[in-house]
CSV table of C-alpha atoms in Angstrom, one decimal:
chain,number,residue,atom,x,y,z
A,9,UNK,CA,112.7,132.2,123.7
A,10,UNK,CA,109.8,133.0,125.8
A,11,UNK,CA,109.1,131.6,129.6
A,12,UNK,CA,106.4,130.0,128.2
A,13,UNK,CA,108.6,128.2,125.8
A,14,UNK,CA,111.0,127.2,128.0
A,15,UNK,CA,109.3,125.5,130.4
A,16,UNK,CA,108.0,123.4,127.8
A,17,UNK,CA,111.0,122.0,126.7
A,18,UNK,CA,111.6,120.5,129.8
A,19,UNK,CA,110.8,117.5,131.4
A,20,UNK,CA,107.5,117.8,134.1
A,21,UNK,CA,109.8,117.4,137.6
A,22,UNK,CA,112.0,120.5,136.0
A,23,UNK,CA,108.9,122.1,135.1
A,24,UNK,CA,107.2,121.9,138.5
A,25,UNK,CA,110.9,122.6,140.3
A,26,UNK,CA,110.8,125.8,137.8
A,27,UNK,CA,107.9,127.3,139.1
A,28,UNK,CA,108.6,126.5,142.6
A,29,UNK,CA,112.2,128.0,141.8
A,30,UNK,CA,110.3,131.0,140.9
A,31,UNK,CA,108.3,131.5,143.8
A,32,UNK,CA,111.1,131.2,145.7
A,33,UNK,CA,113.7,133.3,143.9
A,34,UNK,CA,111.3,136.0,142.7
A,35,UNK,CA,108.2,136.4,145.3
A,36,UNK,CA,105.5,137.8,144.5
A,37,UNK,CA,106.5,138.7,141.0
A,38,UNK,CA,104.4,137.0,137.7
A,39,UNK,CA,107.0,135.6,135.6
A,40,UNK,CA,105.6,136.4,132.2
A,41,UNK,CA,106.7,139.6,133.4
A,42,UNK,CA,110.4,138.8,132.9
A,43,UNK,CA,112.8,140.0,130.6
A,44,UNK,CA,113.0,137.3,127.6
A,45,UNK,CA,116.4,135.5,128.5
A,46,UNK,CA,116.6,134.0,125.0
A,47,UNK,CA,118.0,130.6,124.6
A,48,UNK,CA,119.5,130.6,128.0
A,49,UNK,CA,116.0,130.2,129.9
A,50,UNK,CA,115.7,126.4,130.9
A,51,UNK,CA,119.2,127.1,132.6
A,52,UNK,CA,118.5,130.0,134.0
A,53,UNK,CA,115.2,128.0,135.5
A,54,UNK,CA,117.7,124.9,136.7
A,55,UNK,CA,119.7,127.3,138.6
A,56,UNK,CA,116.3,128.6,140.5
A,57,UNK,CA,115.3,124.8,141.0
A,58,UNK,CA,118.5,124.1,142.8
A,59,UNK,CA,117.9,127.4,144.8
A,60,UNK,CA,114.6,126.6,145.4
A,61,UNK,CA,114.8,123.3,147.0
A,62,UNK,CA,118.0,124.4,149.2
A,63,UNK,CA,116.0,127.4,150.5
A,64,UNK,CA,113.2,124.8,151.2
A,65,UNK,CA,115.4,122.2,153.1
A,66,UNK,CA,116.5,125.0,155.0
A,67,UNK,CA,113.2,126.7,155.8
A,68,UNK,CA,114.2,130.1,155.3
A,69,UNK,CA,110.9,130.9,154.0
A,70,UNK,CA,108.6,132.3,157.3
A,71,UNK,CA,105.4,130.9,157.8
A,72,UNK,CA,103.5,134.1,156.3
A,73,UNK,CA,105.7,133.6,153.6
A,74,UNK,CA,104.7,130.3,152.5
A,75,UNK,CA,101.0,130.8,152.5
A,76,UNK,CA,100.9,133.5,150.3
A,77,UNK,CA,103.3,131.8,148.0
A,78,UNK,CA,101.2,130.0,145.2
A,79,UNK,CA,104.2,127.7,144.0
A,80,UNK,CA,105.5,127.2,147.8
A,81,UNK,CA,104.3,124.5,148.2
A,82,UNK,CA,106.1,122.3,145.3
A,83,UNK,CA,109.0,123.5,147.5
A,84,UNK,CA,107.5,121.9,150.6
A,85,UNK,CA,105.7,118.8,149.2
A,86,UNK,CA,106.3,115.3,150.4
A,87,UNK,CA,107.1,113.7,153.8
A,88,UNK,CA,108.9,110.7,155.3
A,89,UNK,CA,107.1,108.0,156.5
A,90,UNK,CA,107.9,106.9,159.5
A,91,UNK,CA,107.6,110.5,160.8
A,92,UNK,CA,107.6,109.9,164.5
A,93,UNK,CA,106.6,107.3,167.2
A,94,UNK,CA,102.5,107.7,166.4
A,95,UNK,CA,103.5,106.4,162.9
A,96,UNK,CA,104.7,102.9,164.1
A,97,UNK,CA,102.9,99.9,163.4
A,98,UNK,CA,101.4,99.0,166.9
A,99,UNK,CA,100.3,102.6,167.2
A,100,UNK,CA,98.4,102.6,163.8
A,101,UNK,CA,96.7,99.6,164.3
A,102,UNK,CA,95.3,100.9,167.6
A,103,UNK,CA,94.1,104.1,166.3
A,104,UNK,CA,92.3,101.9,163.5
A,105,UNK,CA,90.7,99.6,165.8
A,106,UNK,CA,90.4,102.1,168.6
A,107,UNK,CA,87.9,99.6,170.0
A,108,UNK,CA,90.3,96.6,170.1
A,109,UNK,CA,93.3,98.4,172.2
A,110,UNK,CA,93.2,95.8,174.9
A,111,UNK,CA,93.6,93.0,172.3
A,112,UNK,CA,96.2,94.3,169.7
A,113,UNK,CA,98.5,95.1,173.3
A,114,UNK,CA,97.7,91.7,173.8
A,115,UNK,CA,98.8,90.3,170.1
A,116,UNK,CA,102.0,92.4,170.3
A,117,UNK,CA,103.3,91.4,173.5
A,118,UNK,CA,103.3,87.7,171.7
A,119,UNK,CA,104.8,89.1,168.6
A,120,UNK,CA,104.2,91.5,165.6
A,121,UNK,CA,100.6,90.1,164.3
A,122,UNK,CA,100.1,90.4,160.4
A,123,UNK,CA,97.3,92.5,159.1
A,124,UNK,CA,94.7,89.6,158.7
A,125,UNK,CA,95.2,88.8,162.5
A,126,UNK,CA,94.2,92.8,162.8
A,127,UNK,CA,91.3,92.7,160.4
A,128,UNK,CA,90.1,89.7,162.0
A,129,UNK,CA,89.3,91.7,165.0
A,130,UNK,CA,86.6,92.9,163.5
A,131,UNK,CA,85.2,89.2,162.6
A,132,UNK,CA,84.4,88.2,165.8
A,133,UNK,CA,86.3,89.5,167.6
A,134,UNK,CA,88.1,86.3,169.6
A,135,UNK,CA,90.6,84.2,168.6
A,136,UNK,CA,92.2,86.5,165.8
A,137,UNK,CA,95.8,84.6,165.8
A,138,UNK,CA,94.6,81.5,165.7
A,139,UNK,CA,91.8,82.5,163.1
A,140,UNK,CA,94.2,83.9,161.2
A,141,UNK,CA,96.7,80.8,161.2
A,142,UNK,CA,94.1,78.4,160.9
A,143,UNK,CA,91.9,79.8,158.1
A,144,UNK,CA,89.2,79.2,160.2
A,145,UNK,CA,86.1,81.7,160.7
A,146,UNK,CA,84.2,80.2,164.1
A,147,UNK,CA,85.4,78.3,167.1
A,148,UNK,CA,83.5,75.0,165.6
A,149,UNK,CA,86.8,75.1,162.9
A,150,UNK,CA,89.4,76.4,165.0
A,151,UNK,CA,88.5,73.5,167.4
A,152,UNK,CA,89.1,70.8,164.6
A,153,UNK,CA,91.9,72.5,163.0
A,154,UNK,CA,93.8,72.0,166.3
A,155,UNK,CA,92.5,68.5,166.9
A,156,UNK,CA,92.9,67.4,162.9
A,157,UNK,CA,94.9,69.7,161.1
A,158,UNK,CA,95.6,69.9,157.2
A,159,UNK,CA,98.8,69.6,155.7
A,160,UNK,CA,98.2,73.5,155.3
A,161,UNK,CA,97.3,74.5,158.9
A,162,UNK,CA,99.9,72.0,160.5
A,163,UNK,CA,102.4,73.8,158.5
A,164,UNK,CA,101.4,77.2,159.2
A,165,UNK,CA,101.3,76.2,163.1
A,166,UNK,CA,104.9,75.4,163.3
A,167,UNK,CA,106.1,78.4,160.9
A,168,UNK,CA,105.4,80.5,163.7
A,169,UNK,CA,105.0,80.0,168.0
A,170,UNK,CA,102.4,83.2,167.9
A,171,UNK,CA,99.5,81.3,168.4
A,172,UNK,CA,100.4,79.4,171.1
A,173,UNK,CA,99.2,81.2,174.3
A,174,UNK,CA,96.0,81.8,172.6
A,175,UNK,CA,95.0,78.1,171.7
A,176,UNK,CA,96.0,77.3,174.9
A,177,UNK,CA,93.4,80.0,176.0
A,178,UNK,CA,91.3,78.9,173.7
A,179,UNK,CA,91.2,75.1,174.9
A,180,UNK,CA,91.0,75.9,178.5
A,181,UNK,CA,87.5,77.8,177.4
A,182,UNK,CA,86.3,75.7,175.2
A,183,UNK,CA,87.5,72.2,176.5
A,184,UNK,CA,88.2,72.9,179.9
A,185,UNK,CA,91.3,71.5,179.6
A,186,UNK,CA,94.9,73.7,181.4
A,187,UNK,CA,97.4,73.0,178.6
A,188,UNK,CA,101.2,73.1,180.4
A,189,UNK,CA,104.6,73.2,179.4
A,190,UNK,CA,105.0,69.7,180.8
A,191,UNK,CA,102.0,67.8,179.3
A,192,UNK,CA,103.2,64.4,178.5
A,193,UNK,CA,101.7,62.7,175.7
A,194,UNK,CA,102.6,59.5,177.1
A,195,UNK,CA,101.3,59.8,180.8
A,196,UNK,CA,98.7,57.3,182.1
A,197,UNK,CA,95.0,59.1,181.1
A,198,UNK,CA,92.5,60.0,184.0
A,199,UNK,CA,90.3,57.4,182.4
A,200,UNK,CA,91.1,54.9,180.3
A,201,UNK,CA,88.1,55.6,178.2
A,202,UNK,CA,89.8,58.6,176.7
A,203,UNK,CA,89.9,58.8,173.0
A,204,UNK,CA,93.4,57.1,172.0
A,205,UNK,CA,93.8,54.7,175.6
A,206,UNK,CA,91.6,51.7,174.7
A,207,UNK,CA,91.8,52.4,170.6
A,208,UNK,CA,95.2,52.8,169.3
A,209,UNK,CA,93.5,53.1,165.6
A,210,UNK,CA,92.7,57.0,166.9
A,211,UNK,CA,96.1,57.7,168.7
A,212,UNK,CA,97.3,59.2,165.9
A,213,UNK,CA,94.6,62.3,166.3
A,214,UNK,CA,95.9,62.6,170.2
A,215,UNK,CA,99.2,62.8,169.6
A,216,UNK,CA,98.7,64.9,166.2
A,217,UNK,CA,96.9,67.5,169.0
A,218,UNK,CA,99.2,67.1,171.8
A,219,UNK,CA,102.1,67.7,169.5
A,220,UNK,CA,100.4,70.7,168.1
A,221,UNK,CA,99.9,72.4,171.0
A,222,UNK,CA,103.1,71.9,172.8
A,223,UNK,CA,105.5,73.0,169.5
């Protein structure tokens, strides 16, 4: 049986391990040029495989070696990711939104964001959790979603607490209003003209907001 043959008959990992094998066993040497083997070939070529791939796991091949090797490389192929600390997740998003640093350190120190809350960086820049959370795409919406949320956005506020130092940002800017850990719904209003004093048919809307923002 010819090379040729052989390395027909198997399957394509074998065949590329073959070659590969090859290189490794018999450098710089054509393999036509061997003597036929007869029926004995695709063993022959398992047994270089397996000597292949231990040679390349242990890196006994120099560096010279390797890049005049034309089949070396099926040797070397493939990597593991995670390689090292540039390949985690907080370092990747910062080297794809190198213009965004300050804010993704910002996201992370609240809590691993997803990759819409990354890719909304790039929509505006502000607001990404909450944008993110609320399926909203401009302050006008984030704004109502806090006040009035949907079935939908109230449960995706309280499935996660990552949004919560930004909408209290967010109010503070937008409604001048410093959001604390000891708001009471129930205190006495600065004026009693506030929406939810003097008509108890709205309450409902205060306390939705109030609740949202405190859980």
């Amino acid at each position: 049986m010819s090379f040729t043959a052989a390395l027909e008959q198997l399957p394509k990992p074998d065949f590329l391990r073959a070659w590969c094998a090859l290189a490794y066993a018999f450098p710089g040497l054509h393999p036509e040029g061997y003597e036929d083997a007869g029926s004995d070939w695709p063993r022959v070529l398992q047994r270089f495989a397996a000597e292949a791939w231990r040679r390349a796991d242990a890196g006994e091949l120099a560096e010279e070696e390797r890049q005049k090797d034309p089949f070396g490389v099926f040797g070397v192929i493939g990597a593991e990711f995670s390689s090292g600390d540039g390949d985690d997740y907080a370092c990747l998003c910062r080297k794809a939104k190198a213009d965004h640093v300050t804010e993704i350190k910002r996201l992370f120190e609240d809590s691993e964001p997803s990759f819409e809350t990354i890719d909304a960086l790039d929509h505006g820049g502000s607001w990404p959790t909450l944008k993110t959370v609320l399926r909203a795409s401009s302050a006008r919406e984030i704004l109502l979603a806090i006040l009035s949320p949907d079935e939908a956005q109230e449960a995706a506020l309280k499935a996660q607490t990552a949004w919560v130092n930004e909408a209290k940002e967010f109010i503070l800017r937008s409604l001048g209003h410093k959001v604390s850990r000891g708001f009471d719904i129930y205190q006495k209003p600065d004026a009693w003209l506030h929406i939810g004093a003097n008509d108890l048919g709205l309450r409902p809307c205060l306390e939705t907001n109030v609740d949202v923002v405190r859980s």
